PDB file of C-alpha atoms in Angstrom:
ATOM      1  CA  ALA W   1     -83.619  44.265 -33.025  1.00 81.00           C
ATOM      2  CA  GLN W   2     -80.445  45.066 -33.048  1.00 88.00           C
ATOM      3  CA  SER W   3     -78.218  45.318 -35.845  1.00 93.00           C
ATOM      4  CA  VAL W   4     -74.919  46.456 -37.232  1.00 95.00           C
ATOM      5  CA  THR W   5     -72.726  48.065 -40.581  1.00 96.00           C
ATOM      6  CA  GLN W   6     -69.633  48.290 -41.676  1.00 97.00           C
ATOM      7  CA  LEU W   7     -69.358  50.059 -44.660  1.00 94.00           C
ATOM      8  CA  GLY W   8     -66.555  49.062 -47.142  1.00 93.00           C
ATOM      9  CA  SER W   9     -66.086  45.327 -46.772  1.00 95.00           C
ATOM     10  CA  HIS W  10     -62.594  45.713 -48.010  1.00 97.00           C
ATOM     11  CA  VAL W  11     -59.919  48.221 -46.630  1.00 98.00           C
ATOM     12  CA  SER W  12     -56.576  48.611 -48.174  1.00 98.00           C
ATOM     13  CA  VAL W  13     -54.063  51.363 -46.608  1.00 98.00           C
ATOM     14  CA  SER W  14     -50.116  51.670 -46.480  1.00 98.00           C
ATOM     15  CA  GLU W  15     -47.348  50.001 -43.819  1.00 98.00           C
ATOM     16  CA  GLY W  16     -47.749  53.942 -41.055  1.00 98.00           C
ATOM     17  CA  ALA W  17     -51.084  55.897 -41.729  1.00 98.00           C
ATOM     18  CA  LEU W  18     -53.659  55.192 -39.889  1.00 98.00           C
ATOM     19  CA  VAL W  19     -56.417  52.967 -39.782  1.00 98.00           C
ATOM     20  CA  LEU W  20     -60.142  53.546 -39.926  1.00 98.00           C
ATOM     21  CA  LEU W  21     -62.569  50.978 -40.136  1.00 98.00           C
ATOM     22  CA  ARG W  22     -66.033  52.141 -39.779  1.00 98.00           C
ATOM     23  CA  CYS W  23     -69.343  50.760 -37.920  1.00 98.00           C
ATOM     24  CA  ASN W  24     -72.538  51.992 -37.174  1.00 97.00           C
ATOM     25  CA  TYR W  25     -75.051  50.986 -35.203  1.00 96.00           C
ATOM     26  CA  SER W  26     -79.083  50.355 -34.552  1.00 93.00           C
ATOM     27  CA  SER W  27     -80.224  49.349 -31.700  1.00 87.00           C
ATOM     28  CA  SER W  28     -83.812  50.547 -29.774  1.00 82.00           C
ATOM     29  CA  VAL W  29     -81.680  49.297 -25.959  1.00 83.00           C
ATOM     30  CA  PRO W  30     -78.565  50.861 -25.116  1.00 82.00           C
ATOM     31  CA  PRO W  31     -76.024  48.208 -27.396  1.00 88.00           C
ATOM     32  CA  TYR W  32     -72.605  47.193 -26.110  1.00 91.00           C
ATOM     33  CA  LEU W  33     -69.687  47.091 -28.555  1.00 94.00           C
ATOM     34  CA  PHE W  34     -67.409  44.395 -29.185  1.00 95.00           C
ATOM     35  CA  TRP W  35     -64.589  44.799 -32.400  1.00 97.00           C
ATOM     36  CA  TYR W  36     -62.682  41.539 -33.153  1.00 96.00           C
ATOM     37  CA  VAL W  37     -59.859  40.234 -35.018  1.00 96.00           C
ATOM     38  CA  GLN W  38     -59.997  36.886 -37.162  1.00 95.00           C
ATOM     39  CA  TYR W  39     -57.057  35.973 -38.794  1.00 93.00           C
ATOM     40  CA  PRO W  40     -57.088  33.405 -41.690  1.00 87.00           C
ATOM     41  CA  ASN W  41     -58.771  30.277 -40.899  1.00 83.00           C
ATOM     42  CA  GLN W  42     -58.718  30.988 -36.779  1.00 88.00           C
ATOM     43  CA  GLY W  43     -61.426  32.064 -34.530  1.00 90.00           C
ATOM     44  CA  LEU W  44     -61.602  35.435 -33.286  1.00 93.00           C
ATOM     45  CA  GLN W  45     -60.000  37.465 -31.284  1.00 93.00           C
ATOM     46  CA  LEU W  46     -61.337  40.789 -28.769  1.00 93.00           C
ATOM     47  CA  LEU W  47     -59.752  43.716 -30.216  1.00 96.00           C
ATOM     48  CA  LEU W  48     -61.782  46.169 -27.571  1.00 95.00           C
ATOM     49  CA  LYS W  49     -65.705  46.767 -27.028  1.00 93.00           C
ATOM     50  CA  TYR W  50     -67.488  49.219 -25.342  1.00 92.00           C
ATOM     51  CA  THR W  51     -69.344  48.726 -21.971  1.00 86.00           C
ATOM     52  CA  SER W  52     -71.513  52.135 -21.622  1.00 79.00           C
ATOM     53  CA  ALA W  53     -68.651  53.342 -19.011  1.00 78.00           C
ATOM     54  CA  ALA W  54     -65.836  55.784 -20.840  1.00 87.00           C
ATOM     55  CA  THR W  55     -67.095  56.239 -25.073  1.00 92.00           C
ATOM     56  CA  LEU W  56     -63.650  56.552 -25.890  1.00 96.00           C
ATOM     57  CA  VAL W  57     -62.099  53.253 -25.795  1.00 96.00           C
ATOM     58  CA  LYS W  58     -58.771  51.497 -26.008  1.00 96.00           C
ATOM     59  CA  GLY W  59     -58.027  47.939 -26.939  1.00 96.00           C
ATOM     60  CA  ILE W  60     -55.431  46.355 -27.766  1.00 96.00           C
ATOM     61  CA  ASN W  61     -52.567  46.182 -30.294  1.00 95.00           C
ATOM     62  CA  GLY W  62     -52.826  50.242 -30.414  1.00 97.00           C
ATOM     63  CA  PHE W  63     -56.477  50.264 -31.464  1.00 98.00           C
ATOM     64  CA  GLU W  64     -58.890  52.644 -30.028  1.00 98.00           C
ATOM     65  CA  ALA W  65     -62.839  52.912 -30.755  1.00 98.00           C
ATOM     66  CA  GLU W  66     -64.621  56.027 -29.911  1.00 96.00           C
ATOM     67  CA  PHE W  67     -68.294  55.294 -29.209  1.00 95.00           C
ATOM     68  CA  LYS W  68     -70.757  58.195 -30.428  1.00 95.00           C
ATOM     69  CA  LYS W  69     -74.289  58.164 -29.334  1.00 93.00           C
ATOM     70  CA  SER W  70     -75.155  61.096 -31.595  1.00 93.00           C
ATOM     71  CA  GLU W  71     -74.013  59.243 -34.552  1.00 95.00           C
ATOM     72  CA  THR W  72     -74.154  55.431 -33.381  1.00 95.00           C
ATOM     73  CA  SER W  73     -70.871  54.633 -34.986  1.00 96.00           C
ATOM     74  CA  PHE W  74     -68.201  52.773 -33.391  1.00 97.00           C
ATOM     75  CA  HIS W  75     -65.789  53.702 -35.360  1.00 98.00           C
ATOM     76  CA  LEU W  76     -62.120  51.520 -35.188  1.00 98.00           C
ATOM     77  CA  THR W  77     -58.943  53.296 -35.380  1.00 98.00           C
ATOM     78  CA  LYS W  78     -55.046  52.863 -35.072  1.00 98.00           C
ATOM     79  CA  PRO W  79     -52.850  55.573 -35.831  1.00 98.00           C
ATOM     80  CA  SER W  80     -50.058  53.770 -37.807  1.00 98.00           C
ATOM     81  CA  ALA W  81     -51.229  50.088 -40.036  1.00 98.00           C
ATOM     82  CA  HIS W  82     -48.785  47.486 -39.573  1.00 97.00           C
ATOM     83  CA  MET W  83     -48.908  44.498 -41.274  1.00 97.00           C
ATOM     84  CA  SER W  84     -49.823  42.474 -38.614  1.00 96.00           C
ATOM     85  CA  ASP W  85     -53.000  44.524 -39.032  1.00 97.00           C
ATOM     86  CA  ALA W  86     -53.692  43.041 -42.433  1.00 97.00           C
ATOM     87  CA  ALA W  87     -56.288  40.651 -41.158  1.00 97.00           C
ATOM     88  CA  GLU W  88     -61.416  40.581 -41.248  1.00 96.00           C
ATOM     89  CA  TYR W  89     -62.313  43.233 -38.505  1.00 98.00           C
ATOM     90  CA  PHE W  90     -65.644  42.164 -37.658  1.00 97.00           C
ATOM     91  CA  CYS W  91     -67.971  44.785 -35.262  1.00 97.00           C
ATOM     92  CA  ALA W  92     -70.520  43.083 -33.025  1.00 96.00           C
ATOM     93  CA  VAL W  93     -73.512  44.412 -31.101  1.00 94.00           C
ATOM     94  CA  SER W  94     -75.553  42.583 -28.527  1.00 90.00           C
ATOM     95  CA  ARG W  95     -78.189  43.709 -25.512  1.00 80.00           C
ATOM     96  CA  LEU W  96     -76.420  45.394 -22.151  1.00 70.00           C
ATOM     97  CA  LEU W  97     -77.571  42.892 -19.441  1.00 72.00           C
ATOM     98  CA  GLY W  98     -79.130  39.588 -20.621  1.00 76.00           C
ATOM     99  CA  ASN W  99     -77.748  35.955 -22.341  1.00 81.00           C
ATOM    100  CA  THR W 100     -78.207  37.439 -25.379  1.00 87.00           C
ATOM    101  CA  PRO W 101     -76.114  36.443 -28.474  1.00 92.00           C
ATOM    102  CA  LEU W 102     -72.788  38.907 -30.220  1.00 94.00           C
ATOM    103  CA  VAL W 103     -74.316  39.914 -33.844  1.00 94.00           C
ATOM    104  CA  PHE W 104     -72.143  40.667 -36.508  1.00 96.00           C
ATOM    105  CA  GLY W 105     -71.824  43.167 -38.848  1.00 96.00           C
ATOM    106  CA  LYS W 106     -70.165  41.429 -42.907  1.00 96.00           C
ATOM    107  CA  GLY W 107     -66.559  42.718 -41.516  1.00 96.00           C
ATOM    108  CA  THR W 108     -63.651  44.433 -43.240  1.00 97.00           C
ATOM    109  CA  ARG W 109     -60.393  43.319 -44.869  1.00 97.00           C
ATOM    110  CA  LEU W 110     -58.101  45.040 -44.279  1.00 98.00           C
ATOM    111  CA  SER W 111     -55.689  45.440 -46.339  1.00 98.00           C
ATOM    112  CA  VAL W 112     -51.635  47.174 -45.574  1.00 98.00           C
ATOM    113  CA  ILE W 113     -49.328  47.772 -48.458  1.00 97.00           C
ATOM    114  CA  ALA W 114     -45.228  47.729 -47.449  1.00 94.00           C
TER     115      ALA W 114
ATOM    116  CA  GLY K   1     -60.179  32.098 -17.078  1.00 71.00           C
ATOM    117  CA  ALA K   2     -63.713  32.012 -19.057  1.00 80.00           C
ATOM    118  CA  VAL K   3     -62.883  29.081 -21.641  1.00 88.00           C
ATOM    119  CA  VAL K   4     -64.602  27.844 -24.135  1.00 93.00           C
ATOM    120  CA  SER K   5     -62.251  24.306 -25.658  1.00 95.00           C
ATOM    121  CA  GLN K   6     -64.217  23.462 -28.444  1.00 96.00           C
ATOM    122  CA  HIS K   7     -63.954  19.792 -31.439  1.00 97.00           C
ATOM    123  CA  PRO K   8     -62.312  18.598 -33.014  1.00 97.00           C
ATOM    124  CA  SER K   9     -60.817  21.846 -34.329  1.00 96.00           C
ATOM    125  CA  ARG K  10     -60.627  20.393 -38.545  1.00 97.00           C
ATOM    126  CA  VAL K  11     -62.917  17.663 -39.340  1.00 97.00           C
ATOM    127  CA  ILE K  12     -63.600  15.738 -43.070  1.00 98.00           C
ATOM    128  CA  CYS K  13     -66.111  13.622 -43.669  1.00 96.00           C
ATOM    129  CA  LYS K  14     -67.947  12.340 -46.941  1.00 97.00           C
ATOM    130  CA  SER K  15     -71.462  13.186 -47.375  1.00 97.00           C
ATOM    131  CA  GLY K  16     -74.336  11.604 -46.039  1.00 97.00           C
ATOM    132  CA  THR K  17     -72.439  11.232 -42.551  1.00 97.00           C
ATOM    133  CA  SER K  18     -73.014  12.816 -39.689  1.00 97.00           C
ATOM    134  CA  VAL K  19     -70.585  15.310 -37.397  1.00 98.00           C
ATOM    135  CA  LYS K  20     -70.108  15.186 -33.841  1.00 98.00           C
ATOM    136  CA  ILE K  21     -68.723  19.011 -31.982  1.00 98.00           C
ATOM    137  CA  GLU K  22     -68.849  19.075 -28.608  1.00 97.00           C
ATOM    138  CA  CYS K  23     -67.957  22.644 -26.899  1.00 96.00           C
ATOM    139  CA  ARG K  24     -66.979  22.927 -23.605  1.00 95.00           C
ATOM    140  CA  SER K  25     -66.946  25.821 -20.927  1.00 92.00           C
ATOM    141  CA  LEU K  26     -63.985  24.469 -18.751  1.00 92.00           C
ATOM    142  CA  ASP K  27     -62.470  26.582 -16.284  1.00 87.00           C
ATOM    143  CA  PHE K  28     -67.266  28.815 -15.364  1.00 88.00           C
ATOM    144  CA  GLN K  29     -70.666  27.482 -16.296  1.00 88.00           C
ATOM    145  CA  ALA K  30     -72.670  28.102 -18.906  1.00 88.00           C
ATOM    146  CA  THR K  31     -76.083  27.432 -18.653  1.00 87.00           C
ATOM    147  CA  THR K  32     -76.246  28.900 -22.674  1.00 91.00           C
ATOM    148  CA  MET K  33     -74.312  28.677 -25.910  1.00 94.00           C
ATOM    149  CA  PHE K  34     -74.506  30.631 -28.989  1.00 96.00           C
ATOM    150  CA  TRP K  35     -73.665  28.311 -32.212  1.00 97.00           C
ATOM    151  CA  TYR K  36     -72.190  30.354 -34.854  1.00 97.00           C
ATOM    152  CA  ARG K  37     -72.017  29.294 -38.779  1.00 97.00           C
ATOM    153  CA  GLN K  38     -69.289  30.874 -40.974  1.00 94.00           C
ATOM    154  CA  PHE K  39     -68.907  30.561 -44.289  1.00 92.00           C
ATOM    155  CA  PRO K  40     -65.765  31.934 -46.692  1.00 88.00           C
ATOM    156  CA  LYS K  41     -64.704  35.059 -46.327  1.00 87.00           C
ATOM    157  CA  GLN K  42     -68.004  35.574 -45.189  1.00 91.00           C
ATOM    158  CA  SER K  43     -69.528  36.734 -41.460  1.00 93.00           C
ATOM    159  CA  LEU K  44     -70.686  34.684 -38.169  1.00 95.00           C
ATOM    160  CA  MET K  45     -74.129  33.729 -38.628  1.00 96.00           C
ATOM    161  CA  LEU K  46     -76.275  33.198 -35.768  1.00 96.00           C
ATOM    162  CA  MET K  47     -78.195  28.866 -36.223  1.00 97.00           C
ATOM    163  CA  ALA K  48     -79.143  28.032 -32.802  1.00 96.00           C
ATOM    164  CA  THR K  49     -78.779  29.231 -28.540  1.00 94.00           C
ATOM    165  CA  SER K  50     -78.263  26.107 -26.825  1.00 92.00           C
ATOM    166  CA  ASN K  51     -79.697  26.673 -23.667  1.00 90.00           C
ATOM    167  CA  GLU K  52     -79.098  23.728 -20.321  1.00 88.00           C
ATOM    168  CA  GLY K  53     -81.854  21.484 -20.023  1.00 85.00           C
ATOM    169  CA  SER K  54     -84.014  22.117 -22.306  1.00 87.00           C
ATOM    170  CA  LYS K  55     -84.650  22.592 -26.377  1.00 90.00           C
ATOM    171  CA  ALA K  56     -82.542  25.025 -28.175  1.00 93.00           C
ATOM    172  CA  THR K  57     -83.988  27.795 -29.959  1.00 94.00           C
ATOM    173  CA  TYR K  58     -83.446  27.925 -33.782  1.00 96.00           C
ATOM    174  CA  GLU K  59     -82.461  31.047 -36.269  1.00 95.00           C
ATOM    175  CA  GLN K  60     -84.870  30.813 -38.963  1.00 95.00           C
ATOM    176  CA  GLY K  61     -84.134  28.851 -41.753  1.00 94.00           C
ATOM    177  CA  VAL K  62     -82.092  26.459 -40.139  1.00 96.00           C
ATOM    178  CA  GLU K  63     -82.783  23.259 -40.180  1.00 94.00           C
ATOM    179  CA  LYS K  64     -83.536  21.335 -36.815  1.00 93.00           C
ATOM    180  CA  ASP K  65     -83.313  18.211 -37.863  1.00 95.00           C
ATOM    181  CA  LYS K  66     -80.278  18.319 -39.095  1.00 96.00           C
ATOM    182  CA  PHE K  67     -78.140  20.879 -37.446  1.00 97.00           C
ATOM    183  CA  LEU K  68     -79.148  18.970 -33.370  1.00 96.00           C
ATOM    184  CA  ILE K  69     -78.383  20.971 -30.106  1.00 94.00           C
ATOM    185  CA  ASN K  70     -77.578  19.249 -27.107  1.00 92.00           C
ATOM    186  CA  HIS K  71     -76.337  20.631 -23.898  1.00 91.00           C
ATOM    187  CA  ALA K  72     -76.764  18.353 -21.531  1.00 83.00           C
ATOM    188  CA  SER K  73     -74.582  19.718 -18.711  1.00 89.00           C
ATOM    189  CA  LEU K  74     -73.419  23.336 -17.426  1.00 90.00           C
ATOM    190  CA  THR K  75     -69.924  22.182 -19.573  1.00 92.00           C
ATOM    191  CA  LEU K  76     -70.998  20.750 -22.264  1.00 94.00           C
ATOM    192  CA  SER K  77     -72.969  21.378 -25.793  1.00 95.00           C
ATOM    193  CA  THR K  78     -73.031  19.676 -28.684  1.00 96.00           C
ATOM    194  CA  LEU K  79     -73.744  20.424 -32.791  1.00 97.00           C
ATOM    195  CA  THR K  80     -74.394  16.999 -34.355  1.00 97.00           C
ATOM    196  CA  VAL K  81     -74.495  17.716 -38.393  1.00 98.00           C
ATOM    197  CA  THR K  82     -76.560  15.415 -39.485  1.00 97.00           C
ATOM    198  CA  SER K  83     -76.185  13.310 -42.852  1.00 97.00           C
ATOM    199  CA  ALA K  84     -74.004  15.906 -43.683  1.00 97.00           C
ATOM    200  CA  HIS K  85     -73.668  17.646 -47.156  1.00 97.00           C
ATOM    201  CA  PRO K  86     -70.487  19.494 -48.823  1.00 96.00           C
ATOM    202  CA  GLU K  87     -72.883  22.863 -48.386  1.00 96.00           C
ATOM    203  CA  ASP K  88     -72.622  22.079 -45.239  1.00 97.00           C
ATOM    204  CA  SER K  89     -68.375  22.558 -45.319  1.00 96.00           C
ATOM    205  CA  SER K  90     -68.159  25.990 -43.117  1.00 96.00           C
ATOM    206  CA  PHE K  91     -67.179  27.459 -40.243  1.00 96.00           C
ATOM    207  CA  TYR K  92     -68.417  26.520 -36.357  1.00 97.00           C
ATOM    208  CA  ILE K  93     -67.657  28.925 -34.060  1.00 97.00           C
ATOM    209  CA  CYS K  94     -69.549  28.434 -30.600  1.00 96.00           C
ATOM    210  CA  SER K  95     -69.963  31.568 -27.930  1.00 95.00           C
ATOM    211  CA  ALA K  96     -71.059  31.614 -24.098  1.00 92.00           C
ATOM    212  CA  ARG K  97     -71.585  34.704 -22.354  1.00 86.00           C
ATOM    213  CA  LEU K  98     -69.703  35.850 -19.456  1.00 82.00           C
ATOM    214  CA  GLY K  99     -71.626  36.837 -16.403  1.00 70.00           C
ATOM    215  CA  ARG K 100     -68.194  38.550 -14.473  1.00 60.00           C
ATOM    216  CA  ASP K 101     -68.364  41.842 -17.104  1.00 69.00           C
ATOM    217  CA  TYR K 102     -70.923  41.205 -20.103  1.00 67.00           C
ATOM    218  CA  GLY K 103     -68.498  40.575 -22.830  1.00 84.00           C
ATOM    219  CA  TYR K 104     -68.330  36.678 -24.160  1.00 91.00           C
ATOM    220  CA  THR K 105     -65.651  34.611 -25.212  1.00 92.00           C
ATOM    221  CA  PHE K 106     -65.539  31.984 -28.089  1.00 94.00           C
ATOM    222  CA  GLY K 107     -64.255  29.059 -28.793  1.00 95.00           C
ATOM    223  CA  SER K 108     -61.472  28.980 -31.291  1.00 94.00           C
ATOM    224  CA  GLY K 109     -63.950  26.978 -34.196  1.00 95.00           C
ATOM    225  CA  THR K 110     -63.506  23.645 -36.671  1.00 97.00           C
ATOM    226  CA  ARG K 111     -63.590  23.935 -40.348  1.00 96.00           C
ATOM    227  CA  LEU K 112     -65.923  21.324 -41.696  1.00 97.00           C
ATOM    228  CA  THR K 113     -65.790  19.860 -45.435  1.00 97.00           C
ATOM    229  CA  VAL K 114     -68.198  17.902 -46.703  1.00 97.00           C
ATOM    230  CA  VAL K 115     -66.330  15.428 -49.665  1.00 97.00           C
TER     231      VAL K 115
END
């Protein structure tokens, strides 16, 4: 079985500060990892995904994440937070192959303080 | 490309009535559709997996007689909430896995409110 754990249900940062959202995964097979963002009353938007190629993955809106197998982590970072980054962020995992669903973490709500 | 169109986006229904949610794959064939439910301020929980031409597979704790899933064609999967109750009020989202890069595409979601 696969799962992800997001550490911290709520993270608050000042505008311009570093954003760090933590995600640890558990998987018995090579994982396929994703970060999604969800704005209030909206659907999911893909930020980035790891597909076993480069361990440092760059996504949209200045976000990036690094896959660390030794730490079973896939933390999401952004050097400088913007007010528009305030949203709910979900880490998710699936198998690399096969028609299997995504398994989501509980989510982390990011607040950005002016 | 690879768009899943989900309708309706928002629906309000009375207790005891049924509501059908549709997900159509517009430019690809979806042999499998995943259905998720998201309660307010919570994560997305997989409810069921629908497969074209066969019975859906439900996750533990999801009532198959209440949440009817039909996947009659490669481009359409439907979720019908039967005899809806206020506790069924939630955000329902469908998703399909893409073959070319193993990514996923999601519908825009349906906000169901049962009054």
